[in-house]
Each structure stands twice: as structure tokens, then as C-alpha cells.
């Protein structure tokens, strides 16, 4: 029924292709041809012009006419003579007016920001886990020095330490490479630049010795030292200072404070030695009695002195902080001899005159106000800062700033109501009594992991700078905002009110 077969193919010729080929046309779509034209710019003509406006000759002539316009000097004189009496009368009224008494124009925006300007360190000291024990600015305010040592524990002679300086105005400052490094055989506990000679600096050692360096001498900066004599302190030196010679105003003596209970005054000699010229001793027997002070051991027991601050108004008056928690008002103009003590080449005097209500632990810092003769601050290991008047035993204000130690407190050199404090939690706190007497205006985190801040110093020449050193060996330079360096119009009145408060 079905069988295989092959059918012939059929070809169908395309008429459309044949027609297109005849006309030599190729079309791939049904749309008509689109015509395009390429052009570089849309404008057909252009011209160059040096400026958009030309000064015409007419305008030049107008300017010349304005310059040559005559001035009616006679009319101007007549006008000034007519208003002279009225103007002078108003000026005289303003002259005797008290409407703006105490007002000061401040063109700087007020803010309370504090920024970190420099992080300074000496890696070799940090490798030895040394701490920044003290800070000082030189006389120009451009160089900062710090001492490295230990405040938690130390060694009398075997542990090497350093004094480092940085010039913050130097171009290309390297924060980890000090301009000068002085190697010291014993832990340096304190230092102080000379108040007028920028290159001289004194340091007190854990061994009890006092040294003076000249930082301009790179090879051998040590120029004076007390040596280890019978006059040398037998305990660590916790503070040194320059004391103006009462007989020669341009000469300075060196003062040192130690926990051996002695405050010693030294002078320089040509042989490179510091010789003792005056001394004071603190013994428990001669501390002034006060009914409100707790009982203490009486007798010829030396009382360790940890800090000292001179009055800015009376150079013979100074405040000391003691290991027993007391602050004492003292005087250099005393004649009372201390309880006889052997080993000193000069007789020692008893300087204490008045005792203040104690802290709950040793007092490590005292600071007399630069703006009021009776006010001073004290801070101790109980974490409290006391604002004291020298006229009464009880503090005017007591603030707990830390649950740990307070190692340093400093009045601002330019703001009567501002002070800074360094805490054991690694904070630098700035207080402004003009804003609050209970809480800080700014709390700065100096270091992590609650590393204690041991020392702070304001820069007198550049008051916007505050230096702080901590237990990790880091020295930070903080830049204060205008609010902490611009004195308010009635700030002194507020300070006087604080000083006049009487406590029960």
C-alpha cells in the first residue's frame, strides 16, 4: 500500500531580492533611511574677548569729574561748629556714666572644648615602664620638660631614669624623639624650670639629692648638685622650686621639699656644689594645735612634707601638704628653732603657724590662688579637693573628684575661678566656679584603662596650653578653648564672695 519514493524539489525565486539587487540597494529593516550630520559645536561663529565689560571714554571722563569736584570746606566748618557743643555735651555724659562698668568686650566665640595638641613620649622610658612624675614649662612657654621615675615604688640608686624636653615651636617636632634627654642615675621625682633663664632646670631625686641642669649644654648638662652629704635629704625629694633671694632680687636660691620633714634652701657655688644656707623642719611636736583636728602622736617625730606652694602676694608665706593629711600655713620669716636635730650644718627653724582641717589621707598637692591672697586648694589620696581660706581651719568647699587618689591640682594663671585636677582614674578635670561649685565644666580622658594622671601644669606664657603626664609615660599637651582663658567681667567679685564665706 505504501512505498518509499523521492519527490523532486521546488525552487521559488524571490522577486524582492531580485528587485533590490537590480537597484543595488540593501535594506535590513522596514524603516526609512535616517540622515545624520556631525558638528563640533552648535554655534556657527565665535570671537575672543579679554573681559566682559569695557570702560568707555565717557565713564573715564565721569570719574575724572568726580575726583575734581570741589569740596565746600567753609560749609563743612560751619556744620562742625554748629554741632560741636551738642557732641561735647554727650561725650561728657558718657564719660561720667557707670552704665558699662565691669563690661568687657569679648570678640572670641565662647566654647568649652578641649583638644589634644601633642602626644609626647620617650619610648626607652616607656619600655622600662617609667612614669611621668613631674612637668615644667620654661620661661618662654615654648619648651616643656618632664621627669621620668616611679611614684608607686622606686629604688634608691639602681634604677636609671630620664629628664626629657620638647620645643613645641620647633618645626618638624617628633613626639617620640625629645630634643634633649638627660640620663639620671636615680628616679627623678620633681623638676622646675628657672623663672627667667629658659635653659636652667632643677630636679629632685628619689635618693634625696638635688641637681641643676643647663639644657643648652648638650654634652654635659649637669652643672650643680648637692651631693650626698650630711645636709642632703634622707628621703625622696617631692618638690623643688626657685626662691628669689631677699637680698638680691635678680638672684635665685633653690628650695627642696622632702618626706624626711625638711624644707631646705640651697645656693650655687663656683665648684659645682649646692650649699645649704637655710632650713626648716616639721616635727609633730611643733604643729599648731587645733581643737577640731583629730588626735595625733606628739613628740619629736618628723612629719613628711609632700608639696608646697608660695603665696603670690606675700613671698614669706607658703602652704605645705603633709603625709599625715594636714595642710599647714608656714612662714619663712620665723625665728623659732626646730627641735634640735643632728646632722645639719645650719640651724633648722620651725615654720608652721596654722593647721587646717585634714584630708582622709596624705596631701600630695597644694596650690595658692594667683588672684586672692587667702585662697588655696589642696588635694589628697582621699580623692577630695578642698578650697581653703588661710583665715579658718575648715574648708570653704570640699569636692570629691575621684574614688582613687588625687595627685595634682593647679589654679589657672589667667582665670580666677578655674582650676584643674588630675585623678587616679586617668582623668583631667577642669572646674569653673563661675558655672558650678559641685561638678567639673569638662572632664578629659587622658589615658585608657584608668591609668593615673600624676601631674598637670598650666602654661603661664601660653595660657591655652595645659600639660598632663600619666603613669604610662605619656605626656599630653591639651589646648584649652577660649572659655577657659577669657576672664569674665565680674569674676573677681565672685572669687571674693567665695573667700568671704564662713563655715561653722
Coordinates of N, CA and C in Angstrom, one line a residue, residues 112-300:
X112 N 33.5 75.4 75.3 CA 34.2 74.7 76.4 C 34.9 73.4 75.8
X113 N 35.4 73.5 74.6 CA 36.0 72.3 74.0 C 37.5 72.3 74.4
X114 N 38.0 71.1 74.6 CA 39.4 70.9 74.8 C 39.9 69.9 73.9
X115 N 41.0 70.1 73.2 CA 41.5 69.2 72.2 C 43.0 68.9 72.5
X116 N 43.4 67.7 72.1 CA 44.7 67.2 72.3 C 45.6 67.7 71.2
X117 N 46.7 68.5 71.6 CA 47.6 69.1 70.6 C 48.8 68.2 70.3
X118 N 49.3 67.6 71.3 CA 50.5 66.7 71.2 C 50.4 65.5 72.1
X119 N 50.9 64.4 71.6 CA 51.2 63.2 72.4 C 52.7 62.9 72.5
X120 N 53.3 63.3 73.6 CA 54.8 63.2 73.7 C 55.1 62.0 74.5
X121 N 56.2 61.3 74.1 CA 56.7 60.2 74.9 C 58.1 59.9 74.6
X122 N 58.8 59.2 75.5 CA 60.2 58.7 75.2 C 60.1 57.2 75.3
X123 N 60.2 56.5 74.1 CA 60.0 55.1 74.1 C 60.9 54.3 75.1
X124 N 62.1 54.7 75.2 CA 63.0 54.0 76.1 C 62.5 54.0 77.6
X125 N 62.0 55.1 78.0 CA 61.5 55.2 79.3 C 60.2 54.4 79.5
X126 N 59.4 54.4 78.4 CA 58.2 53.6 78.5 C 58.5 52.1 78.5
X127 N 59.6 51.7 77.8 CA 60.0 50.3 77.8 C 60.4 49.8 79.2
X128 N 60.9 50.8 80.0 CA 61.3 50.5 81.4 C 60.1 50.6 82.3
X129 N 58.9 51.0 81.7 CA 57.6 51.2 82.5 C 57.8 52.3 83.5
X130 N 58.5 53.3 83.1 CA 58.7 54.5 84.0 C 57.5 55.4 83.8
X131 N 57.2 56.2 84.8 CA 56.1 57.1 84.8 C 56.5 58.6 84.7
X132 N 55.6 59.4 84.2 CA 55.9 60.8 84.2 C 55.5 61.4 85.6
X133 N 56.6 61.8 86.3 CA 56.4 62.2 87.7 C 56.2 63.7 87.9
X134 N 56.7 64.5 86.9 CA 56.6 65.9 87.1 C 56.7 66.6 85.7
X135 N 56.2 67.8 85.6 CA 56.2 68.6 84.4 C 56.5 70.1 84.7
X136 N 57.2 70.7 83.8 CA 57.5 72.1 84.0 C 57.6 72.8 82.6
X137 N 57.1 74.0 82.5 CA 57.3 74.9 81.3 C 58.4 75.8 81.5
X138 N 59.2 76.1 80.4 CA 60.3 77.0 80.6 C 59.8 78.5 80.6
X139 N 60.8 79.4 80.7 CA 60.4 80.9 80.9 C 59.7 81.4 79.6
X140 N 60.0 80.9 78.5 CA 59.4 81.4 77.2 C 58.0 80.7 77.0
X141 N 57.7 79.6 77.6 CA 56.5 78.9 77.4 C 56.5 78.0 76.2
X142 N 57.6 77.9 75.5 CA 57.7 77.1 74.3 C 58.3 75.7 74.5
X143 N 59.0 75.5 75.6 CA 59.6 74.2 75.9 C 59.0 73.6 77.1
X144 N 58.6 72.3 77.0 CA 58.1 71.6 78.1 C 59.0 70.5 78.5
X145 N 59.2 70.3 79.8 CA 60.1 69.2 80.3 C 59.3 68.3 81.2
X146 N 59.7 67.0 81.2 CA 59.0 66.1 82.1 C 60.1 65.2 82.7
X147 N 59.9 64.7 83.9 CA 60.8 63.8 84.5 C 60.2 62.4 84.6
X148 N 61.0 61.4 84.4 CA 60.6 60.0 84.4 C 61.1 59.3 85.7
X149 N 60.2 58.6 86.4 CA 60.6 57.9 87.6 C 59.5 57.0 88.0
X150 N 59.3 56.8 89.3 CA 58.2 56.0 89.8 C 57.6 56.6 91.1
X151 N 56.3 56.7 91.1 CA 55.6 57.2 92.3 C 55.0 56.1 93.1
X152 N 54.8 54.9 92.5 CA 54.2 53.8 93.2 C 55.3 53.1 94.0
X153 N 56.4 52.9 93.4 CA 57.6 52.3 94.0 C 58.8 52.8 93.4
X154 N 60.0 52.6 94.0 CA 61.2 53.1 93.4 C 62.4 52.5 94.0
X155 N 63.6 52.8 93.6 CA 64.8 52.3 94.0 C 65.8 53.4 94.3
X156 N 66.5 53.3 95.4 CA 67.3 54.5 95.8 C 68.4 54.8 94.8
X157 N 69.0 53.8 94.2 CA 70.1 54.1 93.3 C 70.3 53.3 92.1
X158 N 69.6 52.1 92.0 CA 69.9 51.2 90.9 C 69.1 51.5 89.6
X159 N 68.0 52.2 89.8 CA 67.1 52.4 88.6 C 67.4 53.7 87.9
X160 N 67.7 53.6 86.6 CA 68.0 54.7 85.8 C 66.7 55.4 85.4
X161 N 66.8 56.7 85.3 CA 65.6 57.5 84.8 C 66.1 58.6 83.9
X162 N 65.1 59.5 83.5 CA 65.4 60.5 82.5 C 64.7 61.8 82.8
X163 N 65.3 62.9 82.2 CA 64.6 64.2 82.1 C 64.6 64.5 80.6
X164 N 63.4 64.7 80.0 CA 63.2 65.0 78.6 C 62.6 66.3 78.3
X165 N 63.0 67.0 77.3 CA 62.4 68.3 76.9 C 62.0 68.3 75.4
X166 N 60.9 69.0 75.1 CA 60.5 69.2 73.7 C 60.2 70.7 73.5
X167 N 60.7 71.2 72.4 CA 60.4 72.5 72.0 C 59.1 72.5 71.1
X168 N 58.0 72.9 71.5 CA 56.8 72.8 70.8 C 56.7 73.7 69.6
X169 N 57.6 74.8 69.6 CA 57.7 75.7 68.4 C 58.6 75.2 67.3
X170 N 59.3 74.1 67.6 CA 60.3 73.7 66.6 C 59.6 73.1 65.4
X171 N 60.0 73.4 64.2 CA 59.4 72.9 63.0 C 59.9 71.4 62.9
X172 N 58.9 70.6 62.5 CA 59.2 69.1 62.4 C 59.3 68.5 63.8
X173 N 58.5 68.8 64.7 CA 58.5 68.2 66.1 C 58.2 66.7 66.0
X174 N 59.1 65.9 66.6 CA 58.9 64.5 66.6 C 58.4 64.1 68.0
X175 N 57.2 63.7 68.2 CA 56.6 63.5 69.5 C 57.3 62.3 70.3
X176 N 57.9 61.4 69.6 CA 58.6 60.3 70.2 C 60.1 60.5 70.3
X177 N 60.6 61.7 69.9 CA 62.0 61.9 70.0 C 62.3 63.3 70.7
X178 N 62.5 63.3 72.0 CA 62.8 64.6 72.7 C 63.9 65.3 72.1
X179 N 63.9 66.6 72.2 CA 65.1 67.5 71.8 C 66.3 67.2 72.7
X180 N 66.0 66.9 74.0 CA 67.1 66.6 74.9 C 66.7 65.5 75.8
X181 N 67.6 64.6 76.1 CA 67.4 63.5 77.0 C 68.6 63.5 78.0
X182 N 68.3 63.7 79.3 CA 69.3 63.6 80.3 C 69.1 62.3 81.1
X183 N 70.2 61.5 81.1 CA 70.2 60.3 81.9 C 70.5 60.6 83.4
X184 N 69.7 60.1 84.3 CA 69.8 60.3 85.7 C 69.9 59.0 86.4
X185 N 70.9 58.8 87.3 CA 71.1 57.5 88.0 C 70.0 57.1 88.9
X186 N 69.2 58.0 89.4 CA 68.1 57.7 90.3 C 66.8 58.3 89.8
X187 N 65.7 57.7 90.3 CA 64.4 58.2 89.9 C 64.2 59.6 90.1
X188 N 63.8 60.4 89.1 CA 63.5 61.8 89.3 C 62.1 62.0 89.7
X189 N 61.9 62.7 90.9 CA 60.5 62.8 91.4 C 59.9 64.2 91.1
X190 N 60.7 65.2 90.8 CA 60.1 66.5 90.6 C 61.2 67.4 89.8
X191 N 60.7 68.4 89.1 CA 61.6 69.3 88.4 C 60.9 70.7 88.3
X192 N 61.7 71.7 88.0 CA 61.2 73.1 87.8 C 62.2 73.9 87.0
X193 N 61.7 74.5 85.9 CA 62.5 75.4 85.1 C 62.7 76.7 85.9
X194 N 63.8 77.4 85.6 CA 64.1 78.7 86.1 C 63.1 79.7 85.7
X195 N 62.6 80.6 86.5 CA 61.6 81.6 86.1 C 62.0 82.6 85.0
X196 N 63.3 82.8 84.8 CA 63.7 83.8 83.8 C 64.8 83.3 82.9
X197 N 65.5 82.3 83.2 CA 66.6 81.7 82.4 C 66.0 80.4 81.8
X198 N 65.7 80.4 80.5 CA 65.0 79.3 79.9 C 65.7 77.9 79.8
X199 N 67.0 78.0 80.0 CA 67.8 76.7 79.9 C 68.1 76.0 81.2
X200 N 67.8 76.7 82.3 CA 68.1 76.1 83.6 C 66.9 75.3 84.2
X201 N 67.2 74.1 84.7 CA 66.2 73.3 85.3 C 66.7 72.6 86.5
X202 N 65.9 72.5 87.6 CA 66.4 71.8 88.8 C 65.5 70.5 88.9
X203 N 66.1 69.5 89.5 CA 65.4 68.2 89.7 C 65.7 67.7 91.1
X204 N 64.7 67.0 91.7 CA 64.8 66.3 92.9 C 64.7 64.8 92.7
X205 N 65.6 64.1 93.4 CA 65.7 62.6 93.1 C 65.1 61.8 94.3
X206 N 64.8 60.6 93.9 CA 64.4 59.6 95.0 C 65.4 59.4 96.0
X207 N 66.7 59.6 95.7 CA 67.8 59.4 96.6 C 67.9 60.5 97.6
X208 N 67.2 61.6 97.4 CA 67.3 62.8 98.3 C 68.2 63.9 97.7
X209 N 68.8 63.6 96.6 CA 69.8 64.6 96.0 C 69.0 65.6 95.2
X210 N 69.6 66.9 95.1 CA 69.0 67.9 94.2 C 70.1 68.3 93.2
X211 N 69.7 68.3 91.9 CA 70.6 68.6 90.8 C 70.1 69.8 89.9
X212 N 71.0 70.5 89.2 CA 70.6 71.6 88.3 C 71.3 71.3 87.0
X213 N 70.5 71.3 85.9 CA 71.0 71.1 84.6 C 70.9 72.3 83.7
X214 N 71.8 72.5 82.8 CA 71.7 73.6 81.8 C 71.4 72.9 80.5
X215 N 70.2 73.0 80.0 CA 69.8 72.3 78.8 C 70.4 72.8 77.5
X216 N 71.1 73.9 77.6 CA 71.8 74.4 76.4 C 73.2 73.7 76.2
X217 N 73.6 73.0 77.2 CA 74.8 72.2 77.1 C 74.4 70.7 76.8
X218 N 74.6 70.4 75.6 CA 74.1 69.1 75.1 C 74.9 67.9 75.7
X219 N 76.3 68.1 75.7 CA 77.2 67.0 76.1 C 77.1 66.7 77.6
X220 N 77.2 67.8 78.4 CA 77.2 67.6 79.8 C 76.4 68.6 80.5
X221 N 75.0 68.4 80.6 CA 74.2 69.5 81.1 C 74.2 69.6 82.6
X222 N 74.7 68.7 83.4 CA 74.7 68.8 84.8 C 75.7 69.9 85.3
X223 N 75.3 70.9 86.0 CA 76.2 72.0 86.4 C 76.3 72.1 87.9
X224 N 75.3 71.8 88.7 CA 75.3 71.9 90.1 C 74.6 70.7 90.7
X225 N 75.1 70.3 91.9 CA 74.4 69.2 92.6 C 74.7 69.3 94.1
X226 N 73.8 68.8 95.0 CA 74.1 68.8 96.4 C 75.1 67.8 96.8
X227 N 75.1 66.7 96.1 CA 76.0 65.6 96.5 C 75.3 64.9 97.7
X228 N 75.9 63.8 98.2 CA 75.4 63.1 99.3 C 76.2 63.4 100.6
X229 N 75.7 64.5 101.2 CA 76.4 65.0 102.4 C 75.4 64.9 103.6
X230 N 75.9 65.4 104.8 CA 75.0 65.4 106.0 C 73.8 66.3 105.8
X231 N 73.9 67.3 104.9 CA 72.8 68.2 104.7 C 71.8 67.7 103.7
X232 N 72.2 66.7 102.9 CA 71.3 66.1 101.9 C 70.1 65.5 102.5
X233 N 68.9 65.6 101.8 CA 67.7 64.9 102.3 C 68.0 63.4 102.4
X234 N 67.3 62.8 103.4 CA 67.5 61.4 103.6 C 66.3 60.6 103.0
X235 N 65.3 61.3 102.5 CA 64.1 60.7 101.9 C 63.9 61.3 100.5
X236 N 63.0 60.8 99.7 CA 62.8 61.3 98.3 C 62.4 62.8 98.4
X237 N 62.9 63.5 97.4 CA 62.5 64.9 97.2 C 61.3 65.0 96.4
X238 N 60.2 65.5 96.9 CA 58.9 65.5 96.2 C 58.6 66.9 95.5
X239 N 59.3 67.9 95.8 CA 59.1 69.2 95.2 C 60.4 70.0 95.2
X240 N 60.6 70.7 94.1 CA 61.7 71.7 94.1 C 61.2 73.0 93.5
X241 N 61.8 74.1 93.8 CA 61.3 75.4 93.3 C 62.5 76.4 93.4
X242 N 62.3 77.5 92.6 CA 63.3 78.6 92.6 C 62.7 79.7 93.6
X243 N 63.6 80.1 94.5 CA 63.2 81.0 95.6 C 64.0 82.3 95.4
X244 N 63.3 83.4 95.2 CA 64.0 84.7 95.0 C 64.8 85.1 96.2
X245 N 66.0 85.5 96.0 CA 66.9 85.9 97.1 C 66.4 87.3 97.7
X246 N 66.1 87.4 99.0 CA 65.5 88.6 99.5 C 66.6 89.8 99.5
X247 N 67.8 89.4 99.5 CA 68.9 90.5 99.4 C 69.2 90.9 98.0
X248 N 69.1 90.0 97.1 CA 69.4 90.3 95.7 C 68.3 89.9 94.8
X249 N 67.5 90.8 94.3 CA 66.3 90.5 93.6 C 66.5 89.7 92.3
X250 N 67.7 89.8 91.7 CA 68.0 89.1 90.5 C 68.6 87.7 90.7
X251 N 68.9 87.4 92.0 CA 69.4 86.1 92.3 C 68.3 85.2 92.8
X252 N 68.5 83.9 92.5 CA 67.5 82.9 93.0 C 68.3 81.8 93.7
X253 N 67.6 81.3 94.8 CA 68.1 80.2 95.5 C 67.2 79.0 95.2
X254 N 67.6 77.8 95.6 CA 66.9 76.6 95.3 C 66.2 76.1 96.6
X255 N 65.0 75.7 96.5 CA 64.2 75.2 97.6 C 63.8 73.7 97.3
X256 N 64.0 72.9 98.3 CA 63.7 71.5 98.1 C 62.8 71.0 99.3
X257 N 61.9 70.1 99.0 CA 60.9 69.6 100.0 C 61.0 68.1 100.0
X258 N 61.0 67.5 101.2 CA 61.2 66.0 101.2 C 60.3 65.4 102.3
X259 N 60.1 64.1 102.2 CA 59.3 63.4 103.2 C 60.1 63.1 104.5
X260 N 61.4 63.6 104.5 CA 62.2 63.5 105.7 C 61.8 64.6 106.7
X261 N 60.8 65.5 106.3 CA 60.3 66.5 107.2 C 61.1 67.8 107.1
X262 N 62.0 67.9 106.1 CA 62.8 69.1 106.0 C 62.5 69.9 104.7
X263 N 62.5 71.2 104.8 CA 62.4 72.1 103.7 C 63.8 72.9 103.7
X264 N 64.6 72.7 102.7 CA 65.9 73.2 102.6 C 66.1 74.3 101.5
X265 N 66.9 75.3 101.8 CA 67.2 76.3 100.8 C 68.7 76.2 100.5
X266 N 69.0 76.2 99.2 CA 70.4 76.0 98.7 C 70.8 77.2 97.8
X267 N 72.1 77.4 97.8 CA 72.7 78.3 96.8 C 73.8 77.7 96.0
X268 N 74.0 78.2 94.8 CA 75.1 77.7 94.0 C 76.4 78.2 94.3
X269 N 77.4 77.3 94.2 CA 78.8 77.7 94.4 C 79.6 77.5 93.1
X270 N 80.8 78.1 93.0 CA 81.6 78.0 91.8 C 82.1 76.6 91.5
X271 N 82.2 75.8 92.5 CA 82.8 74.4 92.3 C 81.8 73.4 91.9
X272 N 80.6 73.9 91.5 CA 79.5 73.0 91.0 C 78.7 72.4 92.1
X273 N 78.9 72.9 93.4 CA 78.2 72.3 94.5 C 77.0 73.3 94.9
X274 N 76.0 72.7 95.4 CA 74.9 73.4 96.1 C 75.1 73.3 97.6
X275 N 75.2 74.5 98.2 CA 75.4 74.5 99.7 C 74.2 75.0 100.4
X276 N 74.0 74.4 101.6 CA 72.8 74.8 102.4 C 73.0 76.1 103.1
X277 N 72.0 77.0 102.9 CA 72.0 78.3 103.5 C 70.9 78.5 104.5
X278 N 69.9 77.8 104.5 CA 68.7 77.9 105.4 C 67.9 76.6 105.3
X279 N 67.2 76.4 106.5 CA 66.4 75.2 106.5 C 65.3 75.2 107.5
X280 N 64.3 74.4 107.3 CA 63.1 74.4 108.1 C 62.8 72.9 108.4
X281 N 62.3 72.6 109.5 CA 62.0 71.2 109.9 C 60.6 71.1 110.4
X282 N 59.8 70.1 110.0 CA 58.5 69.9 110.5 C 58.5 68.7 111.4
X283 N 58.2 68.9 112.7 CA 58.1 67.8 113.6 C 56.7 67.9 114.3
X284 N 56.2 66.7 114.7 CA 54.8 66.7 115.2 C 54.6 67.5 116.4
X285 N 55.7 67.7 117.2 CA 55.6 68.5 118.5 C 55.3 69.9 118.2
X286 N 55.7 70.5 117.0 CA 55.5 71.9 116.8 C 54.5 72.2 115.7
X287 N 53.6 71.2 115.4 CA 52.5 71.5 114.6 C 51.4 72.2 115.5
X288 N 50.9 73.4 115.0 CA 49.9 74.1 115.9 C 48.7 73.3 116.2
X289 N 48.3 73.4 117.5 CA 47.2 72.7 118.0 C 45.9 73.3 117.4
X290 N 44.9 72.4 117.2 CA 43.5 72.9 116.8 C 42.5 71.9 117.5
X291 N 41.5 72.5 118.1 CA 40.5 71.7 118.7 C 39.8 70.7 117.7
X292 N 39.7 71.2 116.5 CA 38.9 70.4 115.5 C 39.8 69.4 114.8
X293 N 41.1 69.3 115.1 CA 41.9 68.3 114.4 C 41.9 67.1 115.3
X294 N 41.9 65.9 114.6 CA 41.9 64.7 115.3 C 43.2 64.5 116.0
X295 N 43.2 63.6 117.0 CA 44.4 63.4 117.8 C 45.5 62.8 117.0
X296 N 46.7 63.2 117.4 CA 47.9 62.6 116.7 C 49.0 62.4 117.6
X297 N 50.0 61.7 117.2 CA 51.1 61.4 118.1 C 52.0 62.7 118.3
X298 N 52.3 63.0 119.5 CA 53.1 64.2 119.8 C 54.5 63.7 120.0
X299 N 55.4 64.7 119.8 CA 56.8 64.3 120.1 C 57.7 64.8 118.9
X300 N 59.0 64.4 119.0 CA 60.0 64.8 118.1 C 60.0 63.9 116.9

